[in-house]
């Protein structure tokens, strides 16, 4: 997996542009120093990554901010392995991209983002109920601050194919939207199970 450059790592340690000063209103307390630092690191990192993604020329992914929120991205995955059944599904159903939502916590990049599939509705490919994604690198234990969003998306694209992901075409079910609440609950259960058994197939009783 591609990791970000050492230059990016150095920039997160300090320096960078100053953030806009807090409101002078006495009713709004300033951010605690530690939290303010985390916010600055997250902002610098995401702005840098967004610029790099937009410079990509291979049309692998494109990003749109949700309501101009730098910490909430809709990511369009335009390409998977062209020899895969999933790519054939995309062609046959005129699906131009797989849409994912990625949200970044306050302490990103030191904690992983939460990522889920929005559309189309997928089966297998390590995509679970609600659009939750079964990937160790998206868990606190498997995450590294060196991972870039682009690298995570490339790993996800590979996992879709490896897990024999397909676009759901069942009547009724294919039109049912994934929900964030269900995705969060599924992912929380997934992490708990793998913390107990490791990243191997758990006993049947645990799903």
PDB file of C-alpha atoms in Angstrom:
ATOM      1  CA  UNK A   1       0.000   0.000   0.000  1.00  0.00           C
ATOM      2  CA  UNK A   2       1.224   3.454  -0.862  1.00  0.00           C
ATOM      3  CA  UNK A   3       2.123   5.555   2.159  1.00  0.00           C
ATOM      4  CA  UNK A   4       2.319   9.293   2.216  1.00  0.00           C
ATOM      5  CA  UNK A   5       5.667  11.021   1.910  1.00  0.00           C
ATOM      6  CA  UNK A   6       7.929  11.891   4.828  1.00  0.00           C
ATOM      7  CA  UNK A   7       7.328  15.517   3.944  1.00  0.00           C
ATOM      8  CA  UNK A   8       3.696  15.163   4.917  1.00  0.00           C
ATOM      9  CA  UNK A   9       4.724  13.521   8.180  1.00  0.00           C
ATOM     10  CA  UNK A  10       7.038  16.419   8.986  1.00  0.00           C
ATOM     11  CA  UNK A  11       4.350  18.992   8.276  1.00  0.00           C
ATOM     12  CA  UNK A  12       2.004  17.424  10.808  1.00  0.00           C
ATOM     13  CA  UNK A  13       4.499  17.804  13.602  1.00  0.00           C
ATOM     14  CA  UNK A  14       4.296  21.576  13.586  1.00  0.00           C
ATOM     15  CA  UNK A  15       4.415  24.706  11.494  1.00  0.00           C
ATOM     16  CA  UNK A  16       1.887  25.389   8.791  1.00  0.00           C
ATOM     17  CA  UNK A  17      -0.518  28.306   8.561  1.00  0.00           C
ATOM     18  CA  UNK A  18      -2.202  29.731  11.613  1.00  0.00           C
ATOM     19  CA  UNK A  19      -5.849  29.033  12.181  1.00  0.00           C
ATOM     20  CA  UNK A  20      -8.442  31.775  12.289  1.00  0.00           C
ATOM     21  CA  UNK A  21      -8.634  33.342  15.742  1.00  0.00           C
ATOM     22  CA  UNK A  22     -11.514  32.314  17.997  1.00  0.00           C
ATOM     23  CA  UNK A  23     -14.523  34.528  18.581  1.00  0.00           C
ATOM     24  CA  UNK A  24     -13.992  37.302  21.106  1.00  0.00           C
ATOM     25  CA  UNK A  25     -17.305  36.504  22.764  1.00  0.00           C
ATOM     26  CA  UNK A  26     -16.726  35.555  26.394  1.00  0.00           C
ATOM     27  CA  UNK A  27     -19.551  33.018  26.150  1.00  0.00           C
ATOM     28  CA  UNK A  28     -17.492  30.835  23.792  1.00  0.00           C
ATOM     29  CA  UNK A  29     -14.445  29.353  25.545  1.00  0.00           C
ATOM     30  CA  UNK A  30     -11.327  28.793  23.420  1.00  0.00           C
ATOM     31  CA  UNK A  31     -10.333  25.280  22.464  1.00  0.00           C
ATOM     32  CA  UNK A  32      -8.061  23.493  24.904  1.00  0.00           C
ATOM     33  CA  UNK A  33      -4.448  23.559  23.608  1.00  0.00           C
ATOM     34  CA  UNK A  34      -4.369  19.810  22.908  1.00  0.00           C
ATOM     35  CA  UNK A  35      -7.694  19.822  21.070  1.00  0.00           C
ATOM     36  CA  UNK A  36      -6.721  22.911  19.113  1.00  0.00           C
ATOM     37  CA  UNK A  37      -3.477  21.236  18.036  1.00  0.00           C
ATOM     38  CA  UNK A  38      -5.380  18.109  16.915  1.00  0.00           C
ATOM     39  CA  UNK A  39      -7.773  20.255  14.890  1.00  0.00           C
ATOM     40  CA  UNK A  40      -4.871  22.038  13.198  1.00  0.00           C
ATOM     41  CA  UNK A  41      -3.158  18.750  12.358  1.00  0.00           C
ATOM     42  CA  UNK A  42      -6.364  17.263  10.946  1.00  0.00           C
ATOM     43  CA  UNK A  43      -7.087  20.359   8.868  1.00  0.00           C
ATOM     44  CA  UNK A  44      -3.579  20.596   7.406  1.00  0.00           C
ATOM     45  CA  UNK A  45      -3.507  16.900   6.596  1.00  0.00           C
ATOM     46  CA  UNK A  46      -6.900  16.846   4.880  1.00  0.00           C
ATOM     47  CA  UNK A  47      -6.245  19.990   2.862  1.00  0.00           C
ATOM     48  CA  UNK A  48      -2.985  18.463   1.654  1.00  0.00           C
ATOM     49  CA  UNK A  49      -4.612  15.155   0.769  1.00  0.00           C
ATOM     50  CA  UNK A  50      -7.495  16.850  -1.017  1.00  0.00           C
ATOM     51  CA  UNK A  51      -5.058  18.824  -3.156  1.00  0.00           C
ATOM     52  CA  UNK A  52      -3.090  15.690  -4.019  1.00  0.00           C
ATOM     53  CA  UNK A  53      -6.220  13.723  -4.967  1.00  0.00           C
ATOM     54  CA  UNK A  54      -7.384  16.524  -7.227  1.00  0.00           C
ATOM     55  CA  UNK A  55      -4.004  16.463  -8.970  1.00  0.00           C
ATOM     56  CA  UNK A  56      -4.353  12.772  -9.832  1.00  0.00           C
ATOM     57  CA  UNK A  57      -4.697  12.211 -13.530  1.00  0.00           C
ATOM     58  CA  UNK A  58      -5.958   8.611 -13.555  1.00  0.00           C
ATOM     59  CA  UNK A  59      -9.563   9.353 -12.527  1.00  0.00           C
ATOM     60  CA  UNK A  60      -9.345   6.620  -9.892  1.00  0.00           C
ATOM     61  CA  UNK A  61     -11.323   8.598  -7.316  1.00  0.00           C
ATOM     62  CA  UNK A  62     -12.974  12.002  -7.077  1.00  0.00           C
ATOM     63  CA  UNK A  63     -13.973  13.804  -3.893  1.00  0.00           C
ATOM     64  CA  UNK A  64     -16.812  16.150  -2.992  1.00  0.00           C
ATOM     65  CA  UNK A  65     -17.113  17.833   0.403  1.00  0.00           C
ATOM     66  CA  UNK A  66     -20.472  17.309   2.094  1.00  0.00           C
ATOM     67  CA  UNK A  67     -21.942  20.797   2.583  1.00  0.00           C
ATOM     68  CA  UNK A  68     -18.412  22.244   2.239  1.00  0.00           C
ATOM     69  CA  UNK A  69     -17.317  20.342   5.357  1.00  0.00           C
ATOM     70  CA  UNK A  70     -13.616  19.475   5.099  1.00  0.00           C
ATOM     71  CA  UNK A  71     -14.111  16.627   7.576  1.00  0.00           C
ATOM     72  CA  UNK A  72     -16.963  14.916   5.696  1.00  0.00           C
ATOM     73  CA  UNK A  73     -16.209  13.579   2.213  1.00  0.00           C
ATOM     74  CA  UNK A  74     -18.225  11.801  -0.443  1.00  0.00           C
ATOM     75  CA  UNK A  75     -15.751   9.779  -2.480  1.00  0.00           C
ATOM     76  CA  UNK A  76     -16.532   8.353  -5.903  1.00  0.00           C
ATOM     77  CA  UNK A  77     -14.586   5.208  -6.759  1.00  0.00           C
ATOM     78  CA  UNK A  78     -14.541   5.075 -10.552  1.00  0.00           C
ATOM     79  CA  UNK A  79     -12.337   2.054 -11.143  1.00  0.00           C
ATOM     80  CA  UNK A  80     -11.963  -1.523  -9.960  1.00  0.00           C
ATOM     81  CA  UNK A  81     -10.136  -4.414 -11.615  1.00  0.00           C
ATOM     82  CA  UNK A  82     -11.447  -4.487 -15.186  1.00  0.00           C
ATOM     83  CA  UNK A  83     -11.197  -8.283 -15.270  1.00  0.00           C
ATOM     84  CA  UNK A  84     -13.545  -8.615 -12.284  1.00  0.00           C
ATOM     85  CA  UNK A  85     -17.216  -9.552 -12.177  1.00  0.00           C
ATOM     86  CA  UNK A  86     -17.870  -6.310 -10.291  1.00  0.00           C
ATOM     87  CA  UNK A  87     -16.513  -4.219 -13.165  1.00  0.00           C
ATOM     88  CA  UNK A  88     -18.755  -6.167 -15.536  1.00  0.00           C
ATOM     89  CA  UNK A  89     -21.703  -5.457 -13.230  1.00  0.00           C
ATOM     90  CA  UNK A  90     -20.882  -1.757 -13.311  1.00  0.00           C
ATOM     91  CA  UNK A  91     -20.854  -1.786 -17.103  1.00  0.00           C
ATOM     92  CA  UNK A  92     -24.087  -3.763 -17.417  1.00  0.00           C
ATOM     93  CA  UNK A  93     -25.946  -1.537 -14.941  1.00  0.00           C
ATOM     94  CA  UNK A  94     -24.433   1.730 -16.224  1.00  0.00           C
ATOM     95  CA  UNK A  95     -22.938   2.356 -12.785  1.00  0.00           C
ATOM     96  CA  UNK A  96     -20.254   5.002 -13.274  1.00  0.00           C
ATOM     97  CA  UNK A  97     -18.872   4.844  -9.734  1.00  0.00           C
ATOM     98  CA  UNK A  98     -19.221   3.403  -6.256  1.00  0.00           C
ATOM     99  CA  UNK A  99     -20.078   6.194  -3.833  1.00  0.00           C
ATOM    100  CA  UNK A 100     -18.657   6.153  -0.308  1.00  0.00           C
ATOM    101  CA  UNK A 101     -18.907   8.512   2.632  1.00  0.00           C
ATOM    102  CA  UNK A 102     -15.773   9.135   4.689  1.00  0.00           C
ATOM    103  CA  UNK A 103     -15.805  11.125   7.929  1.00  0.00           C
ATOM    104  CA  UNK A 104     -12.686  12.108   9.841  1.00  0.00           C
ATOM    105  CA  UNK A 105     -12.572  12.224  13.669  1.00  0.00           C
ATOM    106  CA  UNK A 106     -11.020  15.069  15.652  1.00  0.00           C
ATOM    107  CA  UNK A 107      -7.775  13.145  16.164  1.00  0.00           C
ATOM    108  CA  UNK A 108      -7.299  12.108  12.532  1.00  0.00           C
ATOM    109  CA  UNK A 109      -4.767  11.068  11.196  1.00  0.00           C
ATOM    110  CA  UNK A 110      -3.895   9.337  14.457  1.00  0.00           C
ATOM    111  CA  UNK A 111      -7.267   7.549  14.434  1.00  0.00           C
ATOM    112  CA  UNK A 112      -8.910   6.042  11.349  1.00  0.00           C
ATOM    113  CA  UNK A 113     -11.743   7.636   9.402  1.00  0.00           C
ATOM    114  CA  UNK A 114     -15.178   6.019   9.339  1.00  0.00           C
ATOM    115  CA  UNK A 115     -15.932   4.816   5.829  1.00  0.00           C
ATOM    116  CA  UNK A 116     -19.102   3.287   4.418  1.00  0.00           C
ATOM    117  CA  UNK A 117     -20.656   2.532   1.045  1.00  0.00           C
ATOM    118  CA  UNK A 118     -23.630   4.670   0.010  1.00  0.00           C
ATOM    119  CA  UNK A 119     -24.480   3.389  -3.476  1.00  0.00           C
ATOM    120  CA  UNK A 120     -24.920   1.093  -5.303  1.00  0.00           C
ATOM    121  CA  UNK A 121     -26.055  -1.612  -2.923  1.00  0.00           C
ATOM    122  CA  UNK A 122     -23.303  -4.227  -2.906  1.00  0.00           C
ATOM    123  CA  UNK A 123     -23.187  -7.863  -1.894  1.00  0.00           C
ATOM    124  CA  UNK A 124     -20.040  -9.564  -0.576  1.00  0.00           C
ATOM    125  CA  UNK A 125     -16.710  -7.851  -1.186  1.00  0.00           C
ATOM    126  CA  UNK A 126     -16.378  -7.323   2.576  1.00  0.00           C
ATOM    127  CA  UNK A 127     -19.264  -4.838   2.474  1.00  0.00           C
ATOM    128  CA  UNK A 128     -21.617  -5.553   5.363  1.00  0.00           C
ATOM    129  CA  UNK A 129     -24.995  -4.372   6.662  1.00  0.00           C
ATOM    130  CA  UNK A 130     -25.554  -0.652   6.292  1.00  0.00           C
ATOM    131  CA  UNK A 131     -22.617  -0.367   3.906  1.00  0.00           C
ATOM    132  CA  UNK A 132     -20.049  -0.972   6.674  1.00  0.00           C
ATOM    133  CA  UNK A 133     -16.658  -2.149   5.437  1.00  0.00           C
ATOM    134  CA  UNK A 134     -14.680  -5.052   6.879  1.00  0.00           C
ATOM    135  CA  UNK A 135     -11.062  -3.899   6.612  1.00  0.00           C
ATOM    136  CA  UNK A 136      -8.563  -4.159   9.445  1.00  0.00           C
ATOM    137  CA  UNK A 137      -6.813  -0.940   8.460  1.00  0.00           C
ATOM    138  CA  UNK A 138     -10.022   0.995   9.235  1.00  0.00           C
ATOM    139  CA  UNK A 139      -9.887  -0.123  12.875  1.00  0.00           C
ATOM    140  CA  UNK A 140      -7.872   1.547  15.653  1.00  0.00           C
ATOM    141  CA  UNK A 141      -5.605  -1.491  15.900  1.00  0.00           C
ATOM    142  CA  UNK A 142      -4.926  -1.740  12.174  1.00  0.00           C
ATOM    143  CA  UNK A 143      -4.700   1.954  11.362  1.00  0.00           C
ATOM    144  CA  UNK A 144      -1.487   3.917  10.728  1.00  0.00           C
ATOM    145  CA  UNK A 145      -1.261   7.690  10.384  1.00  0.00           C
ATOM    146  CA  UNK A 146       0.910   7.022   7.323  1.00  0.00           C
ATOM    147  CA  UNK A 147      -2.093   5.786   5.335  1.00  0.00           C
ATOM    148  CA  UNK A 148      -3.529   8.245   2.834  1.00  0.00           C
ATOM    149  CA  UNK A 149      -7.136   8.335   1.692  1.00  0.00           C
ATOM    150  CA  UNK A 150      -6.026   7.376  -1.806  1.00  0.00           C
ATOM    151  CA  UNK A 151      -4.138   4.351  -0.458  1.00  0.00           C
ATOM    152  CA  UNK A 152      -7.145   3.295   1.625  1.00  0.00           C
ATOM    153  CA  UNK A 153      -9.399   3.551  -1.417  1.00  0.00           C
ATOM    154  CA  UNK A 154      -7.020   1.435  -3.488  1.00  0.00           C
ATOM    155  CA  UNK A 155      -7.024  -1.194  -0.768  1.00  0.00           C
ATOM    156  CA  UNK A 156     -10.819  -1.057  -0.646  1.00  0.00           C
ATOM    157  CA  UNK A 157     -11.050  -1.510  -4.428  1.00  0.00           C
ATOM    158  CA  UNK A 158      -8.794  -4.565  -4.170  1.00  0.00           C
ATOM    159  CA  UNK A 159     -10.844  -5.962  -1.269  1.00  0.00           C
ATOM    160  CA  UNK A 160     -14.065  -5.623  -3.251  1.00  0.00           C
ATOM    161  CA  UNK A 161     -12.647  -7.823  -5.987  1.00  0.00           C
ATOM    162  CA  UNK A 162     -10.939 -10.266  -3.634  1.00  0.00           C
ATOM    163  CA  UNK A 163     -14.187 -10.721  -1.718  1.00  0.00           C
ATOM    164  CA  UNK A 164     -16.122 -11.276  -4.956  1.00  0.00           C
ATOM    165  CA  UNK A 165     -18.231  -8.167  -4.510  1.00  0.00           C
ATOM    166  CA  UNK A 166     -21.212  -7.765  -6.820  1.00  0.00           C
ATOM    167  CA  UNK A 167     -23.879  -5.159  -7.422  1.00  0.00           C
ATOM    168  CA  UNK A 168     -27.159  -6.338  -5.919  1.00  0.00           C
ATOM    169  CA  UNK A 169     -29.828  -6.813  -8.583  1.00  0.00           C
ATOM    170  CA  UNK A 170     -32.530  -8.470  -6.495  1.00  0.00           C
ATOM    171  CA  UNK A 171     -35.926  -6.822  -6.903  1.00  0.00           C
ATOM    172  CA  UNK A 172     -36.691  -4.482  -4.023  1.00  0.00           C
ATOM    173  CA  UNK A 173     -33.464  -5.071  -2.117  1.00  0.00           C
ATOM    174  CA  UNK A 174     -31.332  -3.327  -4.725  1.00  0.00           C
ATOM    175  CA  UNK A 175     -33.324  -0.118  -4.219  1.00  0.00           C
ATOM    176  CA  UNK A 176     -33.038  -0.117  -0.427  1.00  0.00           C
ATOM    177  CA  UNK A 177     -30.552   2.516   0.708  1.00  0.00           C
ATOM    178  CA  UNK A 178     -27.761   1.798   3.167  1.00  0.00           C
ATOM    179  CA  UNK A 179     -28.096   3.691   6.466  1.00  0.00           C
ATOM    180  CA  UNK A 180     -25.361   5.294   8.556  1.00  0.00           C
ATOM    181  CA  UNK A 181     -26.891   4.104  11.832  1.00  0.00           C
ATOM    182  CA  UNK A 182     -26.879   0.503  10.651  1.00  0.00           C
ATOM    183  CA  UNK A 183     -23.344   0.857   9.283  1.00  0.00           C
ATOM    184  CA  UNK A 184     -22.033   2.222  12.587  1.00  0.00           C
ATOM    185  CA  UNK A 185     -23.690  -0.563  14.583  1.00  0.00           C
ATOM    186  CA  UNK A 186     -22.359  -3.217  12.211  1.00  0.00           C
ATOM    187  CA  UNK A 187     -18.830  -1.824  12.285  1.00  0.00           C
ATOM    188  CA  UNK A 188     -18.827  -1.581  16.085  1.00  0.00           C
ATOM    189  CA  UNK A 189     -19.869  -5.232  16.319  1.00  0.00           C
ATOM    190  CA  UNK A 190     -17.261  -6.181  13.716  1.00  0.00           C
ATOM    191  CA  UNK A 191     -14.433  -4.521  15.648  1.00  0.00           C
ATOM    192  CA  UNK A 192     -15.547  -6.162  18.889  1.00  0.00           C
ATOM    193  CA  UNK A 193     -15.597  -9.611  17.273  1.00  0.00           C
ATOM    194  CA  UNK A 194     -12.171  -9.232  15.682  1.00  0.00           C
ATOM    195  CA  UNK A 195     -10.657  -7.866  18.884  1.00  0.00           C
ATOM    196  CA  UNK A 196     -11.807 -11.091  20.520  1.00  0.00           C
ATOM    197  CA  UNK A 197     -10.772 -13.562  17.824  1.00  0.00           C
ATOM    198  CA  UNK A 198      -8.269 -11.661  15.704  1.00  0.00           C
ATOM    199  CA  UNK A 199      -8.599 -11.140  11.962  1.00  0.00           C
ATOM    200  CA  UNK A 200      -9.538 -14.725  11.178  1.00  0.00           C
ATOM    201  CA  UNK A 201     -12.906 -16.326  10.561  1.00  0.00           C
ATOM    202  CA  UNK A 202     -14.759 -16.291  13.924  1.00  0.00           C
ATOM    203  CA  UNK A 203     -16.900 -19.152  15.203  1.00  0.00           C
ATOM    204  CA  UNK A 204     -20.222 -19.531  13.390  1.00  0.00           C
ATOM    205  CA  UNK A 205     -22.112 -18.444  16.514  1.00  0.00           C
ATOM    206  CA  UNK A 206     -20.470 -15.005  16.311  1.00  0.00           C
ATOM    207  CA  UNK A 207     -21.308 -14.412  12.626  1.00  0.00           C
TER     208      UNK A 207
END
